[in-house]
XYZ file of C-alpha atoms in Angstrom:
275
model
C -0.480 11.369 13.571
C -1.865 8.309 12.285
C -1.027 4.621 14.200
C -1.695 1.049 12.509
C -3.858 -1.837 14.509
C -1.909 -4.742 12.784
C -4.716 -7.717 12.770
C -1.906 -10.220 14.390
C -3.619 -13.877 14.415
C -6.695 -15.416 12.158
C -8.166 -15.289 8.141
C -6.939 -11.490 8.257
C -3.566 -11.988 9.592
C -1.539 -8.947 8.493
C -4.645 -6.391 8.035
C -3.775 -3.272 8.760
C -6.779 -0.862 10.550
C -5.580 2.891 9.684
C -6.473 5.119 12.951
C -6.915 9.124 12.995
C -9.201 9.597 15.230
C -9.044 10.826 18.720
C -10.562 8.579 19.830
C -11.407 4.591 18.544
C -13.495 2.346 20.633
C -13.745 -1.854 20.190
C -16.447 -3.222 22.081
C -19.500 -4.617 21.025
C -21.667 -1.733 20.980
C -23.276 0.010 18.068
C -21.099 3.289 19.043
C -17.888 1.390 18.492
C -15.558 1.819 15.545
C -14.626 -1.591 15.711
C -17.304 -4.280 16.740
C -16.695 -7.910 17.581
C -19.278 -10.439 18.912
C -17.417 -12.719 21.902
C -18.212 -14.010 25.427
C -14.887 -12.671 25.913
C -15.539 -8.786 24.249
C -17.674 -6.228 26.430
C -19.659 -4.332 25.047
C -17.383 -1.066 25.057
C -14.199 -2.651 26.226
C -11.111 -0.527 25.100
C -10.557 2.514 23.714
C -7.161 4.032 22.148
C -6.676 7.768 22.394
C -4.519 9.818 20.574
C -3.637 12.780 22.296
C -0.057 15.102 20.845
C 2.378 12.567 19.391
C 0.820 9.545 22.048
C -1.060 6.578 21.558
C -2.926 5.537 25.154
C -5.302 2.761 25.610
C -6.994 3.014 28.056
C -9.273 -0.490 29.317
C -13.567 0.525 29.620
C -13.804 -1.326 32.714
C -16.533 -4.027 31.361
C -14.879 -6.403 33.075
C -13.063 -8.426 30.174
C -9.476 -8.447 29.501
C -7.849 -6.020 27.979
C -4.045 -7.392 27.944
C -0.802 -5.772 26.596
C 2.536 -7.287 26.301
C 0.939 -9.906 28.112
C 0.074 -8.749 31.590
C -3.923 -7.397 31.981
C -5.041 -4.240 32.730
C -6.652 -3.401 35.699
C -10.346 -2.090 34.253
C -10.521 0.792 33.822
C -6.229 2.173 33.997
C -5.101 3.831 30.780
C -0.740 3.279 29.244
C 0.796 4.519 26.940
C 1.831 2.406 23.735
C 4.641 2.293 21.260
C 5.366 0.633 18.000
C 5.381 -2.786 18.401
C 2.935 -3.338 21.692
C 1.097 -6.518 21.356
C -2.839 -6.391 21.910
C -4.996 -8.796 23.274
C -9.013 -8.495 23.451
C -10.406 -11.590 23.821
C -9.807 -14.052 20.660
C -8.492 -10.207 18.648
C -5.079 -10.162 18.827
C -3.285 -6.652 17.570
C -0.023 -5.365 17.131
C 0.782 -1.728 17.458
C 2.777 0.309 14.235
C 2.746 3.920 12.825
C 3.548 4.738 9.565
C 3.059 8.664 8.258
C 4.004 8.178 4.304
C 1.243 7.137 2.419
C 1.090 3.514 0.311
C -1.050 1.779 -1.766
C -4.146 -0.473 -0.404
C -1.793 -3.058 -1.444
C 1.581 -2.430 0.091
C -0.011 -1.378 3.038
C -0.839 -4.927 3.779
C 2.685 -6.217 2.444
C 3.875 -3.628 4.483
C 1.929 -4.586 7.679
C 2.972 -8.576 7.342
C 6.488 -7.425 6.832
C 6.106 -5.569 10.382
C 4.307 -9.190 11.441
C 7.092 -11.967 10.202
C 10.039 -9.124 11.169
C 8.655 -9.331 14.769
C 7.833 -13.111 14.951
C 11.799 -13.688 14.170
C 14.214 -14.845 16.691
C 14.847 -11.630 19.009
C 18.220 -10.684 20.061
C 19.047 -8.030 22.450
C 20.798 -4.852 21.166
C 24.405 -5.909 22.677
C 23.839 -9.121 20.530
C 23.427 -7.187 17.195
C 26.323 -4.590 18.034
C 28.671 -7.518 18.728
C 27.646 -8.944 15.499
C 27.954 -5.560 13.656
C 31.468 -4.989 15.128
C 32.514 -8.284 14.284
C 31.551 -8.479 10.334
C 34.714 -10.846 8.385
C 35.944 -8.492 5.559
C 36.743 -9.594 2.720
C 40.036 -7.713 1.686
C 39.554 -8.481 -2.084
C 35.966 -7.292 -1.919
C 34.767 -3.909 -2.694
C 31.803 -4.376 -1.329
C 32.563 -6.328 1.975
C 34.214 -3.975 2.934
C 31.761 -1.277 2.035
C 29.005 -3.516 3.929
C 31.395 -3.845 7.205
C 31.462 0.229 7.221
C 28.297 0.432 7.360
C 27.998 -2.653 9.948
C 29.905 -0.907 12.029
C 28.839 2.837 11.129
C 25.929 2.048 12.395
C 26.365 -0.007 15.136
C 28.701 3.231 16.464
C 24.930 5.281 16.338
C 23.238 2.486 18.587
C 20.057 0.265 18.295
C 16.752 1.487 19.226
C 14.689 -0.571 21.461
C 11.152 0.653 22.832
C 11.970 3.557 25.137
C 15.885 3.230 24.837
C 19.667 4.074 21.910
C 22.287 1.559 22.976
C 25.610 1.513 21.444
C 29.166 1.197 22.213
C 32.207 2.981 23.192
C 35.134 0.346 23.184
C 34.316 -1.417 26.270
C 31.145 0.581 26.985
C 27.935 0.181 26.657
C 26.083 3.752 26.211
C 21.880 3.517 26.837
C 19.766 6.621 25.769
C 16.419 6.685 27.482
C 14.639 8.326 24.761
C 11.663 9.221 27.494
C 11.083 12.910 27.830
C 9.168 12.231 31.446
C 9.984 9.714 33.052
C 6.794 9.508 36.267
C 4.027 7.202 34.331
C 4.260 4.364 36.570
C 3.380 1.845 33.217
C 6.034 3.635 31.347
C 8.509 2.671 34.549
C 7.060 -0.706 34.303
C 7.961 -1.775 30.625
C 11.302 0.700 30.709
C 12.385 -1.581 33.251
C 11.693 -4.922 30.740
C 13.805 -2.896 28.041
C 16.967 -2.200 30.045
C 16.384 -5.986 31.415
C 16.196 -7.505 28.018
C 18.689 -5.861 26.858
C 21.657 -5.712 29.388
C 21.701 -9.122 29.829
C 25.133 -9.909 29.642
C 27.506 -10.350 32.642
C 30.623 -7.944 33.030
C 29.291 -4.945 31.389
C 30.224 -0.820 32.026
C 26.983 0.803 31.163
C 27.181 4.247 31.154
C 22.821 5.518 31.245
C 22.469 8.938 29.012
C 19.742 10.624 30.537
C 20.345 13.947 27.843
C 16.392 13.972 27.131
C 14.917 12.900 30.510
C 13.354 16.428 32.167
C 11.379 15.792 34.848
C 11.678 11.714 36.895
C 9.780 10.450 39.887
C 10.887 9.095 43.111
C 9.919 5.693 41.851
C 12.044 5.799 38.865
C 14.816 7.091 40.930
C 13.712 4.295 42.862
C 13.549 1.768 39.897
C 17.261 2.606 39.105
C 18.192 1.519 42.008
C 17.391 -1.295 42.051
C 18.481 -1.856 38.294
C 22.097 -1.043 40.131
C 21.906 -3.544 41.910
C 20.261 -6.281 38.640
C 24.092 -5.174 37.439
C 26.032 -6.302 40.150
C 24.716 -9.495 40.481
C 26.429 -9.775 37.039
C 29.302 -8.367 37.733
C 28.373 -4.864 35.631
C 29.234 -1.507 36.378
C 26.491 1.520 36.227
C 27.442 5.347 35.663
C 25.028 8.726 35.237
C 25.431 10.539 32.801
C 24.141 14.344 31.611
C 21.547 14.389 33.852
C 19.906 18.027 34.841
C 20.898 19.573 38.308
C 17.241 18.968 40.032
C 17.717 15.115 38.561
C 21.232 14.913 39.192
C 20.279 16.504 42.961
C 17.945 13.531 43.448
C 19.961 10.668 42.062
C 23.556 11.984 44.583
C 21.522 10.970 47.607
C 21.067 7.407 46.572
C 24.975 7.129 46.166
C 25.403 6.036 50.093
C 23.118 2.888 49.352
C 24.370 2.366 45.469
C 27.274 2.513 44.313
C 27.405 4.448 41.075
C 28.740 7.437 39.733
C 27.247 10.454 37.638
C 29.128 12.606 35.645
C 28.164 16.102 34.396
C 28.885 14.662 30.312
C 28.943 12.114 27.957
C 33.216 12.638 27.480
C 33.970 12.388 30.684
C 32.870 9.461 31.313
C 33.913 7.972 28.898
C 37.165 8.677 30.241
C 37.254 7.565 33.975
C 37.283 4.639 35.226
C 34.172 3.271 36.824
């Protein structure tokens, strides 16, 4: 597995740093793979670790701040990382990205700059993007216009990916499929909650959470979904869940006396019902 630290600011903005070893240290010590002398950078400041198909960042307890997506990591704690995450280490700023296909150095630098430029543009929620795709104006006299509209609507039906979520629409229902297999890590849950909030801000939604990929869930995750239901209700929205494993379904069924939501065995049944 290969991931990149893309330099996000300064004279070397856009420079991709490929990470192909299992443990990559940043700090001022000679043993670090990336060394930088600065008062806000610790001797062994932080480490990036690859385990399986995931990347993690660990604050090494130097007393200097490691910042992930604007949040200061607690000392000696480890957090999972995802594409697009921002890391600040003293004056150094990076964006995390992944790429398996080999490119020339010049093409790699162009790719890295493109990732930064795309990220610096205005952010729209998944629903805004889907609505735009579904409302493409078609020029009936133009074959290319019709083709582009068809492609836009096909892409909208497939959905858009936002971090750990794939969000699509079926008529009036917004379908949110959770791509994580395990919902147990507190740091992961913080990011998941933010992604849900960022993309479901529209009022009066019908939101269907699809748990097809989820195999295990903690009580903290269940509590987070309870809070999510309350947050959506305040916006006039409703929520249902589908395709839960039996053990997860039992865990969430106990919450139905506190929170108004429904659980369906499969997605098709949820799409056909009124809730």
